[in-house]
Amino acid sequence: AESTPVMEPALRAAVEAVHASPLRAVLHVTGGGAQSVGWIAAVPGASRTLIDARVPYARESMADALGAGPPAQFVSASTARDMAVAAYRRGARLCGGDRHLVGLGCTCALASHPPKRGEHRCHVATFGARGFAEYVLTMEKGRRDRWEEDGLASALVVQALADAAAEAEADGDFDAHGTETHHQRINASSIMAGRVVPPGDVFERTRTPLGDPLEYLIRGDGDVVEFDASSGVCTAVGVAPQPDSCVVLPGSFNPLHDGHRSMLRRALAMRPPGSVPVYELAVTNADKGTLRTAEVRRRVAQFICGERAGDDDDDSGAFIDEAEASSHGARLWLTRAPLYSQKAALMPGATFVLGHDTAVRLLNPKYYGGDGEMRAALEAMRAAGCTFIVAGRVEQGAAGDGAGSFLTLRDVDVPTEFVGMFEDLGEWRMDVSSTALRAAKDARVAEDGNGGK
């Protein structure tokens, strides 16, 4: 009788360590390295680590996995990086933001029939909130058969996951202040030791930390960064996790106040249980340009439990009570999407919560260059599965005292074919003005003689 294959002790120990860590992963492997998926799934605890694995072997499958056309070169460092980012995006879409989530991409050119003229090589990359790790292994031609080369590539995949798991265990995270709370260097290549035979085999590894996620966003390296709204820890980069289950309140949050929180709570109650509340702050503005990093950091600080956006004696209502934040379970998305057409493309399926004035502007043809352009933009938002909940506001009286009528969605001219995209927030009302709060704060500062400190 044939004996049952036994996983090498070093490999099994590495996979067990990965499963014991907080790491969660999506794998995209092609051209080789597929044995790694079986190894990872065969060791108990795989469900804690493995979200999804895909082998996009055909050209059409690779294009689908990347969400774009097929790569110019299938086996390259850039393709491995693109696969890792695509895998990360898939994990975030499936399971939400998680600072320990990584996407892994592996692409190989191994021994084949007829023999390849080029090098036998494997490129592996991982990507997550901490940045990229990249691995390239060039194998001596003729030393191994196809199965053995695939085993070596698969071991490299496990090595990459073990390195990511070690970082997750160290819990090295950038928070809203831009400081890394812990840091651990990647360990030596324990899994690859003894497998790589120099000088014929060449193994290289590089690590490119993401750095400060706010700087990453403001530089334009990505379109979105997610923070946990209670801890301030960066939980996702480059993707809006699970937007189709999110109720999103866009705003400048200068300052954040009770009206924002109350509006979002009310809108959340209008959606199915399990929907996630999200505050969205665009760091770019069509008219004002990009906010300075320090200003973005100041506004982000408002969302962190126990922090304010201003002075210690600021009683503007911008304080986030810890119980309030934790009961909300809210996320904070920073984006480079000032326009709702851009937000819809970035957050397909999301419900956006708007004030009355914003809804009026959203439906004003002059902001699009004409009625046809406006309708085309609304159609694109509808195709993305986005909907809108509109909150009312008090129309200022003749004396400017807020004694006018209360304006709601009924006072907004919604084109007939798009009526189904809009819903009224209902009887909710909270007369809080960000402008008034800023003016009151400025007046207090002037009175105290602090000179705007």
Tab-separated table of C-alpha atoms in Angstrom:
chain	number	residue	atom	x	y	z
A	1	ALA	CA	0.000	0.000	0.000
A	2	GLU	CA	1.163	3.498	-0.734
A	3	SER	CA	2.106	5.600	2.275
A	4	THR	CA	0.200	8.787	3.034
A	5	PRO	CA	2.275	11.869	2.165
A	6	VAL	CA	3.552	13.689	5.236
A	7	MET	CA	4.167	17.446	5.227
A	8	GLU	CA	7.719	18.401	6.080
A	9	PRO	CA	7.992	19.374	9.775
A	10	ALA	CA	9.411	22.840	9.001
A	11	LEU	CA	6.583	23.594	6.593
A	12	ARG	CA	3.918	22.324	8.957
A	13	ALA	CA	5.358	24.348	11.850
A	14	ALA	CA	5.374	27.463	9.667
A	15	VAL	CA	1.759	26.979	8.592
A	16	GLU	CA	0.705	26.303	12.196
A	17	ALA	CA	2.387	29.568	13.228
A	18	VAL	CA	0.537	31.417	10.471
A	19	HIS	CA	-2.798	29.974	11.632
A	20	ALA	CA	-2.012	30.899	15.249
A	21	SER	CA	-1.394	34.532	14.285
A	22	PRO	CA	-4.066	37.198	13.627
A	23	LEU	CA	-3.152	37.213	9.920
A	24	ARG	CA	-5.955	36.876	7.365
A	25	ALA	CA	-5.103	36.324	3.723
A	26	VAL	CA	-6.358	36.063	0.170
A	27	LEU	CA	-4.059	34.235	-2.247
A	28	HIS	CA	-3.798	34.631	-6.025
A	29	VAL	CA	-1.250	32.212	-7.508
A	30	THR	CA	-0.534	31.401	-11.150
A	31	GLY	CA	2.071	29.518	-13.144
A	32	GLY	CA	3.162	27.572	-10.055
A	33	GLY	CA	3.093	27.635	-6.274
A	34	ALA	CA	-0.353	26.050	-6.081
A	35	GLN	CA	0.816	23.318	-3.680
A	36	SER	CA	0.916	26.046	-1.028
A	37	VAL	CA	-2.875	26.341	-1.066
A	38	GLY	CA	-3.221	22.652	-0.223
A	39	TRP	CA	-0.637	22.897	2.545
A	40	ILE	CA	-2.347	25.884	4.122
A	41	ALA	CA	-5.777	24.260	3.942
A	42	ALA	CA	-4.517	20.884	5.224
A	43	VAL	CA	-3.307	22.191	8.588
A	44	PRO	CA	-6.037	22.689	11.239
A	45	GLY	CA	-6.913	26.342	11.780
A	46	ALA	CA	-6.977	27.295	8.105
A	47	SER	CA	-10.370	28.977	8.451
A	48	ARG	CA	-8.789	31.548	10.771
A	49	THR	CA	-6.294	32.560	8.085
A	50	LEU	CA	-7.532	31.765	4.615
A	51	ILE	CA	-10.345	33.940	3.279
A	52	ASP	CA	-10.060	32.923	-0.348
A	53	ALA	CA	-7.596	31.401	-2.798
A	54	ARG	CA	-7.624	31.667	-6.551
A	55	VAL	CA	-5.532	30.214	-9.363
A	56	PRO	CA	-6.118	32.564	-12.338
A	57	TYR	CA	-4.252	30.454	-14.880
A	58	ALA	CA	-5.811	31.411	-18.198
A	59	ARG	CA	-5.233	34.835	-19.719
A	60	GLU	CA	-8.924	35.710	-19.332
A	61	SER	CA	-8.941	34.585	-15.700
A	62	MET	CA	-5.878	36.696	-14.913
A	63	ALA	CA	-7.499	39.768	-16.454
A	64	ASP	CA	-10.599	39.131	-14.341
A	65	ALA	CA	-8.569	38.659	-11.151
A	66	LEU	CA	-6.692	41.914	-11.700
A	67	GLY	CA	-9.870	43.783	-12.570
A	68	ALA	CA	-8.186	45.136	-15.691
A	69	GLY	CA	-6.719	43.886	-18.920
A	70	PRO	CA	-4.116	41.106	-18.885
A	71	PRO	CA	-0.642	42.239	-17.792
A	72	ALA	CA	2.006	43.126	-20.338
A	73	GLN	CA	4.243	40.470	-18.764
A	74	PHE	CA	2.719	37.620	-16.781
A	75	VAL	CA	5.831	36.696	-14.776
A	76	SER	CA	7.278	39.861	-13.279
A	77	ALA	CA	7.617	41.719	-10.003
A	78	SER	CA	5.031	44.298	-11.070
A	79	THR	CA	2.471	41.595	-11.908
A	80	ALA	CA	3.029	39.929	-8.524
A	81	ARG	CA	2.434	43.297	-6.856
A	82	ASP	CA	-0.719	43.892	-8.894
A	83	MET	CA	-1.977	40.412	-7.973
A	84	ALA	CA	-1.267	41.083	-4.293
A	85	VAL	CA	-3.193	44.366	-4.390
A	86	ALA	CA	-6.096	42.683	-6.200
A	87	ALA	CA	-6.133	39.889	-3.615
A	88	TYR	CA	-6.076	42.454	-0.805
A	89	ARG	CA	-8.990	44.333	-2.354
A	90	ARG	CA	-10.965	41.094	-2.593
A	91	GLY	CA	-10.328	40.334	1.074
A	92	ALA	CA	-11.418	43.814	2.115
A	93	ARG	CA	-14.577	43.562	0.015
A	94	LEU	CA	-15.438	40.172	1.504
A	95	CYS	CA	-14.556	40.714	5.149
A	96	GLY	CA	-14.153	44.445	5.738
A	97	GLY	CA	-11.161	46.411	6.923
A	98	ASP	CA	-8.648	44.523	9.060
A	99	ARG	CA	-5.164	45.796	9.774
A	100	HIS	CA	-3.921	42.181	9.680
A	101	LEU	CA	-5.342	41.450	6.217
A	102	VAL	CA	-2.868	40.789	3.406
A	103	GLY	CA	-3.231	39.942	-0.236
A	104	LEU	CA	-0.630	37.629	-1.740
A	105	GLY	CA	0.267	37.368	-5.411
A	106	CYS	CA	2.493	34.658	-6.866
A	107	THR	CA	3.439	34.287	-10.529
A	108	CYS	CA	5.925	31.740	-11.850
A	109	ALA	CA	7.719	30.512	-14.952
A	110	LEU	CA	8.745	26.907	-14.213
A	111	ALA	CA	10.093	23.896	-16.089
A	112	SER	CA	7.817	22.963	-18.975
A	113	HIS	CA	7.543	21.047	-22.246
A	114	PRO	CA	8.970	22.217	-24.519
A	115	PRO	CA	11.719	23.689	-22.302
A	116	LYS	CA	11.671	27.438	-21.674
A	117	ARG	CA	14.440	29.558	-23.123
A	118	GLY	CA	14.239	32.094	-20.306
A	119	GLU	CA	14.914	31.820	-16.588
A	120	HIS	CA	12.902	29.620	-14.261
A	121	ARG	CA	11.706	32.084	-11.663
A	122	CYS	CA	9.021	32.908	-9.132
A	123	HIS	CA	7.797	36.329	-8.005
A	124	VAL	CA	5.788	36.624	-4.784
A	125	ALA	CA	4.431	39.810	-3.224
A	126	THR	CA	2.264	40.580	-0.219
A	127	PHE	CA	0.358	43.809	0.329
A	128	GLY	CA	-1.565	45.175	3.295
A	129	ALA	CA	-1.883	48.185	5.547
A	130	ARG	CA	1.830	47.949	6.362
A	131	GLY	CA	2.963	48.045	2.737
A	132	PHE	CA	4.637	45.619	0.333
A	133	ALA	CA	6.987	42.689	0.818
A	134	GLU	CA	8.444	41.305	-2.401
A	135	TYR	CA	10.312	38.081	-3.107
A	136	VAL	CA	12.018	36.853	-6.259
A	137	LEU	CA	13.525	33.392	-6.649
A	138	THR	CA	15.520	32.468	-9.734
A	139	MET	CA	16.049	28.692	-9.943
A	140	GLU	CA	18.962	26.920	-11.577
A	141	LYS	CA	17.685	25.336	-14.778
A	142	GLY	CA	17.994	21.559	-14.913
A	143	ARG	CA	18.461	21.054	-11.173
A	144	ARG	CA	14.793	20.196	-10.509
A	145	ASP	CA	11.812	18.861	-12.380
A	146	ARG	CA	8.528	20.750	-12.655
A	147	TRP	CA	7.027	19.264	-9.481
A	148	GLU	CA	10.138	20.106	-7.458
A	149	GLU	CA	10.225	23.661	-8.769
A	150	ASP	CA	6.548	24.052	-7.933
A	151	GLY	CA	7.291	22.792	-4.424
A	152	LEU	CA	10.032	25.390	-4.034
A	153	ALA	CA	7.725	28.156	-5.266
A	154	SER	CA	5.036	26.930	-2.868
A	155	ALA	CA	7.510	27.045	0.018
A	156	LEU	CA	8.230	30.653	-0.928
A	157	VAL	CA	4.501	31.431	-0.674
A	158	VAL	CA	4.468	29.942	2.837
A	159	GLN	CA	7.587	31.960	3.710
A	160	ALA	CA	5.869	35.167	2.596
A	161	LEU	CA	2.806	34.353	4.709
A	162	ALA	CA	5.003	33.492	7.702
A	163	ASP	CA	6.775	36.843	7.399
A	164	ALA	CA	3.427	38.660	7.239
A	165	ALA	CA	2.197	36.657	10.241
A	166	ALA	CA	5.292	37.668	12.222
A	167	GLU	CA	4.514	41.324	11.522
A	168	ALA	CA	0.885	40.800	12.495
A	169	GLU	CA	2.000	39.226	15.770
A	170	ALA	CA	4.236	42.234	16.418
A	171	ASP	CA	1.167	44.406	15.727
A	172	GLY	CA	3.103	47.162	14.029
A	173	ASP	CA	0.490	49.760	13.089
A	174	PHE	CA	0.438	53.381	12.070
A	175	ASP	CA	-2.277	55.304	13.827
A	176	ALA	CA	-3.934	58.607	13.040
A	177	HIS	CA	-0.936	60.466	14.501
A	178	GLY	CA	1.366	58.907	11.903
A	179	THR	CA	3.467	57.025	14.458
A	180	GLU	CA	4.153	53.298	14.326
A	181	THR	CA	3.260	51.754	17.665
A	182	HIS	CA	5.501	48.674	17.283
A	183	HIS	CA	7.960	47.388	14.736
A	184	GLN	CA	9.629	44.057	14.086
A	185	ARG	CA	12.106	43.225	11.357
A	186	ILE	CA	11.286	40.308	9.101
A	187	ASN	CA	13.059	37.188	10.321
A	188	ALA	CA	15.646	35.293	8.300
A	189	SER	CA	14.370	32.948	5.596
A	190	SER	CA	13.941	29.919	7.857
A	191	ILE	CA	11.643	28.080	5.459
A	192	MET	CA	13.781	28.721	2.393
A	193	ALA	CA	17.045	27.858	4.177
A	194	GLY	CA	18.383	24.614	2.751
A	195	ARG	CA	15.997	24.717	-0.196
A	196	VAL	CA	17.783	27.417	-2.137
A	197	VAL	CA	21.126	26.175	-3.490
A	198	PRO	CA	23.481	29.000	-4.487
A	199	PRO	CA	25.068	30.039	-6.714
A	200	GLY	CA	22.653	28.528	-9.232
A	201	ASP	CA	19.599	29.614	-7.209
A	202	VAL	CA	19.251	33.312	-6.394
A	203	PHE	CA	16.804	34.512	-3.739
A	204	GLU	CA	16.079	38.181	-3.002
A	205	ARG	CA	13.595	39.882	-0.738
A	206	THR	CA	12.673	43.539	-0.269
A	207	ARG	CA	10.316	45.300	2.119
A	208	THR	CA	8.620	48.601	1.252
A	209	PRO	CA	6.725	49.982	4.254
A	210	LEU	CA	3.653	52.021	3.472
A	211	GLY	CA	4.648	54.645	5.995
A	212	ASP	CA	2.166	57.213	7.251
A	213	PRO	CA	-1.206	56.308	5.668
A	214	LEU	CA	-2.264	59.957	5.592
A	215	GLU	CA	0.826	60.898	3.612
A	216	TYR	CA	0.146	57.905	1.348
A	217	LEU	CA	-3.311	59.288	0.592
A	218	ILE	CA	-2.368	62.945	0.289
A	219	ARG	CA	0.508	62.091	-2.092
A	220	GLY	CA	-2.072	60.449	-4.337
A	221	ASP	CA	-0.624	56.928	-4.017
A	222	GLY	CA	-4.121	55.637	-3.209
A	223	ASP	CA	-7.731	56.787	-3.285
A	224	VAL	CA	-8.914	55.759	0.177
A	225	VAL	CA	-7.630	54.954	3.664
A	226	GLU	CA	-9.790	53.463	6.403
A	227	PHE	CA	-9.366	54.086	10.130
A	228	ASP	CA	-11.163	52.458	13.011
A	229	ALA	CA	-13.199	55.378	14.333
A	230	SER	CA	-12.654	54.452	17.980
A	231	SER	CA	-8.971	53.468	18.062
A	232	GLY	CA	-7.602	55.579	15.214
A	233	VAL	CA	-5.672	52.593	13.830
A	234	CYS	CA	-5.370	52.315	10.059
A	235	THR	CA	-7.318	49.211	9.015
A	236	ALA	CA	-7.347	49.374	5.205
A	237	VAL	CA	-5.585	51.173	2.376
A	238	GLY	CA	-6.479	51.600	-1.269
A	239	VAL	CA	-9.979	50.123	-1.004
A	240	ALA	CA	-13.291	50.963	0.654
A	241	PRO	CA	-14.148	47.692	2.443
A	242	GLN	CA	-17.655	46.269	1.963
A	243	PRO	CA	-19.214	49.504	0.645
A	244	ASP	CA	-22.459	47.756	-0.316
A	245	SER	CA	-23.296	47.244	3.369
A	246	CYS	CA	-22.278	50.745	4.461
A	247	VAL	CA	-24.230	53.889	5.298
A	248	VAL	CA	-21.841	56.735	4.489
A	249	LEU	CA	-21.988	60.291	5.827
A	250	PRO	CA	-19.647	62.493	3.763
A	251	GLY	CA	-18.521	65.770	5.301
A	252	SER	CA	-15.671	68.117	6.091
A	253	PHE	CA	-16.189	67.535	9.849
A	254	ASN	CA	-14.809	70.944	10.758
A	255	PRO	CA	-15.793	70.255	13.453
A	256	LEU	CA	-17.462	66.902	14.000
A	257	HIS	CA	-20.579	67.464	16.116
A	258	ASP	CA	-23.680	65.823	17.548
A	259	GLY	CA	-25.698	66.629	14.424
A	260	HIS	CA	-23.395	64.442	12.325
A	261	ARG	CA	-23.587	61.520	14.737
A	262	SER	CA	-27.340	61.798	15.174
A	263	MET	CA	-27.945	62.007	11.421
A	264	LEU	CA	-25.836	58.917	10.782
A	265	ARG	CA	-27.561	56.960	13.567
A	266	ARG	CA	-30.988	57.820	12.168
A	267	ALA	CA	-29.986	56.827	8.622
A	268	LEU	CA	-28.431	53.601	9.883
A	269	ALA	CA	-31.742	52.656	11.508
A	270	MET	CA	-33.376	52.902	8.071
A	271	ARG	CA	-31.144	50.165	6.661
A	272	PRO	CA	-30.999	46.397	7.376
A	273	PRO	CA	-29.348	45.175	10.596
A	274	GLY	CA	-25.626	44.714	10.169
A	275	SER	CA	-25.168	47.791	8.016
A	276	VAL	CA	-21.981	49.638	8.920
A	277	PRO	CA	-21.833	53.379	9.719
A	278	VAL	CA	-19.073	55.274	7.939
A	279	TYR	CA	-17.854	58.867	8.096
A	280	GLU	CA	-16.184	59.940	4.829
A	281	LEU	CA	-13.793	62.872	4.663
A	282	ALA	CA	-12.444	63.893	1.249
A	283	VAL	CA	-8.942	65.340	1.583
A	284	THR	CA	-9.209	67.020	-1.827
A	285	ASN	CA	-11.607	69.716	-2.949
A	286	ALA	CA	-12.303	70.869	-6.506
A	287	ASP	CA	-12.035	74.523	-5.442
A	288	LYS	CA	-9.699	74.479	-2.436
A	289	GLY	CA	-7.162	71.825	-3.440
A	290	THR	CA	-5.755	69.242	-1.020
A	291	LEU	CA	-5.865	69.672	2.739
A	292	ARG	CA	-2.554	69.861	4.565
A	293	THR	CA	-1.531	66.702	6.409
A	294	ALA	CA	-1.648	68.477	9.775
A	295	GLU	CA	-5.204	69.650	9.116
A	296	VAL	CA	-6.335	66.177	8.069
A	297	ARG	CA	-4.728	64.726	11.187
A	298	ARG	CA	-6.534	67.297	13.341
A	299	ARG	CA	-9.895	66.349	11.882
A	300	VAL	CA	-9.195	62.622	12.156
A	301	ALA	CA	-8.319	63.094	15.834
A	302	GLN	CA	-11.931	64.084	16.529
A	303	PHE	CA	-13.094	60.535	15.852
A	304	ILE	CA	-10.744	58.854	18.288
A	305	CYS	CA	-12.218	58.039	21.696
A	306	GLY	CA	-11.370	60.674	24.241
A	307	GLU	CA	-9.921	63.227	21.790
A	308	ARG	CA	-11.143	66.591	20.561
A	309	ALA	CA	-10.574	68.558	17.412
A	310	GLY	CA	-9.590	71.696	19.255
A	311	ASP	CA	-8.584	73.052	22.619
A	312	ASP	CA	-9.047	71.138	25.848
A	313	ASP	CA	-11.781	73.571	26.919
A	314	ASP	CA	-13.635	73.325	23.594
A	315	ASP	CA	-17.270	72.636	24.391
A	316	SER	CA	-18.417	72.788	20.763
A	317	GLY	CA	-19.912	69.322	20.835
A	318	ALA	CA	-17.008	67.794	18.922
A	319	PHE	CA	-16.055	65.443	21.747
A	320	ILE	CA	-16.477	61.748	20.959
A	321	ASP	CA	-17.559	59.882	24.045
A	322	GLU	CA	-16.029	56.388	24.246
A	323	ALA	CA	-19.367	54.670	24.792
A	324	GLU	CA	-20.830	56.633	21.887
A	325	ALA	CA	-18.047	55.599	19.546
A	326	SER	CA	-17.939	51.958	20.572
A	327	SER	CA	-21.699	51.563	20.333
A	328	HIS	CA	-21.536	53.013	16.849
A	329	GLY	CA	-18.831	50.683	15.555
A	330	ALA	CA	-18.144	53.378	12.995
A	331	ARG	CA	-15.437	53.516	10.384
A	332	LEU	CA	-13.701	56.586	9.022
A	333	TRP	CA	-12.833	56.672	5.336
A	334	LEU	CA	-10.470	59.334	4.043
A	335	THR	CA	-10.707	59.643	0.267
A	336	ARG	CA	-9.584	61.629	-2.736
A	337	ALA	CA	-13.170	61.699	-4.037
A	338	PRO	CA	-14.748	65.149	-3.582
A	339	LEU	CA	-17.490	64.520	-6.178
A	340	TYR	CA	-20.392	62.148	-5.611
A	341	SER	CA	-19.769	60.544	-8.989
A	342	GLN	CA	-16.271	59.701	-7.719
A	343	LYS	CA	-17.594	58.501	-4.363
A	344	ALA	CA	-20.083	56.194	-6.097
A	345	ALA	CA	-17.321	54.671	-8.227
A	346	LEU	CA	-15.163	54.164	-5.133
A	347	MET	CA	-18.012	52.862	-2.941
A	348	PRO	CA	-20.435	50.882	-5.136
A	349	GLY	CA	-23.635	49.912	-3.364
A	350	ALA	CA	-23.224	52.465	-0.576
A	351	THR	CA	-26.042	54.535	0.902
A	352	PHE	CA	-24.990	58.194	1.168
A	353	VAL	CA	-26.505	60.507	3.783
A	354	LEU	CA	-26.902	64.087	2.522
A	355	GLY	CA	-28.114	67.363	3.880
A	356	HIS	CA	-30.837	69.219	1.994
A	357	ASP	CA	-28.463	71.774	0.450
A	358	THR	CA	-26.091	69.069	-0.781
A	359	ALA	CA	-28.995	67.222	-2.401
A	360	VAL	CA	-30.014	70.426	-4.196
A	361	ARG	CA	-26.480	70.836	-5.568
A	362	LEU	CA	-26.292	67.161	-6.525
A	363	LEU	CA	-29.392	67.637	-8.682
A	364	ASN	CA	-28.458	71.008	-10.193
A	365	PRO	CA	-27.498	70.707	-13.898
A	366	LYS	CA	-25.196	73.729	-13.744
A	367	TYR	CA	-22.653	71.732	-11.725
A	368	TYR	CA	-22.442	69.164	-14.546
A	369	GLY	CA	-22.419	71.418	-17.587
A	370	GLY	CA	-26.003	70.694	-18.529
A	371	ASP	CA	-29.060	68.552	-17.900
A	372	GLY	CA	-27.894	65.675	-20.083
A	373	GLU	CA	-24.567	65.451	-18.279
A	374	MET	CA	-26.335	65.486	-14.898
A	375	ARG	CA	-28.642	62.644	-15.902
A	376	ALA	CA	-25.703	60.627	-17.220
A	377	ALA	CA	-23.880	61.072	-13.894
A	378	LEU	CA	-26.970	60.039	-11.911
A	379	GLU	CA	-27.404	57.005	-14.160
A	380	ALA	CA	-23.799	55.976	-13.441
A	381	MET	CA	-24.430	56.313	-9.702
A	382	ARG	CA	-27.573	54.211	-10.024
A	383	ALA	CA	-25.662	51.597	-12.021
A	384	ALA	CA	-23.151	51.483	-9.152
A	385	GLY	CA	-26.031	50.585	-6.822
A	386	CYS	CA	-25.809	53.761	-4.754
A	387	THR	CA	-28.756	55.395	-2.982
A	388	PHE	CA	-29.238	58.621	-1.012
A	389	ILE	CA	-30.945	59.530	2.255
A	390	VAL	CA	-31.671	63.258	2.533
A	391	ALA	CA	-31.880	65.135	5.840
A	392	GLY	CA	-33.859	68.355	6.133
A	393	ARG	CA	-32.753	71.745	7.381
A	394	VAL	CA	-34.269	74.966	8.652
A	395	GLU	CA	-34.527	77.763	6.104
A	396	GLN	CA	-33.310	81.027	7.596
A	397	GLY	CA	-36.014	83.594	8.257
A	398	ALA	CA	-35.943	87.134	6.906
A	399	ALA	CA	-34.123	88.269	10.027
A	400	GLY	CA	-31.546	85.494	9.671
A	401	ASP	CA	-32.770	83.970	12.920
A	402	GLY	CA	-33.532	80.445	11.648
A	403	ALA	CA	-37.255	81.000	12.044
A	404	GLY	CA	-38.123	79.946	8.485
A	405	SER	CA	-39.686	76.730	7.208
A	406	PHE	CA	-38.150	73.267	7.474
A	407	LEU	CA	-36.935	72.068	4.055
A	408	THR	CA	-36.942	68.336	3.242
A	409	LEU	CA	-36.602	66.039	0.243
A	410	ARG	CA	-40.086	67.148	-0.817
A	411	ASP	CA	-38.559	70.552	-1.593
A	412	VAL	CA	-35.880	69.070	-3.867
A	413	ASP	CA	-36.535	68.744	-7.603
A	414	VAL	CA	-35.662	65.082	-8.259
A	415	PRO	CA	-35.996	63.915	-11.896
A	416	THR	CA	-38.808	61.386	-12.133
A	417	GLU	CA	-36.646	58.519	-13.363
A	418	PHE	CA	-34.306	58.863	-10.361
A	419	VAL	CA	-36.890	59.247	-7.580
A	420	GLY	CA	-36.244	55.686	-6.417
A	421	MET	CA	-32.647	56.552	-5.539
A	422	PHE	CA	-33.674	59.128	-2.903
A	423	GLU	CA	-35.293	58.697	0.503
A	424	ASP	CA	-36.243	61.243	3.147
A	425	LEU	CA	-34.632	60.951	6.575
A	426	GLY	CA	-38.027	61.640	8.103
A	427	GLU	CA	-38.773	63.639	11.225
A	428	TRP	CA	-35.144	63.909	12.268
A	429	ARG	CA	-34.089	67.438	13.107
A	430	MET	CA	-31.066	68.876	14.898
A	431	ASP	CA	-30.236	72.511	14.322
A	432	VAL	CA	-26.449	72.405	14.649
A	433	SER	CA	-24.255	74.454	12.324
A	434	SER	CA	-20.556	73.803	11.775
A	435	THR	CA	-20.144	77.437	10.744
A	436	ALA	CA	-21.773	78.611	13.966
A	437	LEU	CA	-19.608	76.263	16.042
A	438	ARG	CA	-16.429	77.573	14.395
A	439	ALA	CA	-17.568	81.172	14.889
A	440	ALA	CA	-18.345	80.520	18.553
A	441	LYS	CA	-14.943	78.962	19.074
A	442	ASP	CA	-13.199	81.887	17.345
A	443	ALA	CA	-15.128	84.304	19.546
A	444	ARG	CA	-14.051	82.449	22.695
A	445	VAL	CA	-10.446	82.428	21.551
A	446	ALA	CA	-10.553	86.158	20.815
A	447	GLU	CA	-12.159	86.846	24.177
A	448	ASP	CA	-9.536	84.828	26.015
A	449	GLY	CA	-6.777	86.607	24.134
A	450	ASN	CA	-5.256	83.361	22.903
A	451	GLY	CA	-4.682	84.652	19.414
A	452	GLY	CA	-6.116	81.604	17.657
A	453	LYS	CA	-4.081	79.008	19.505
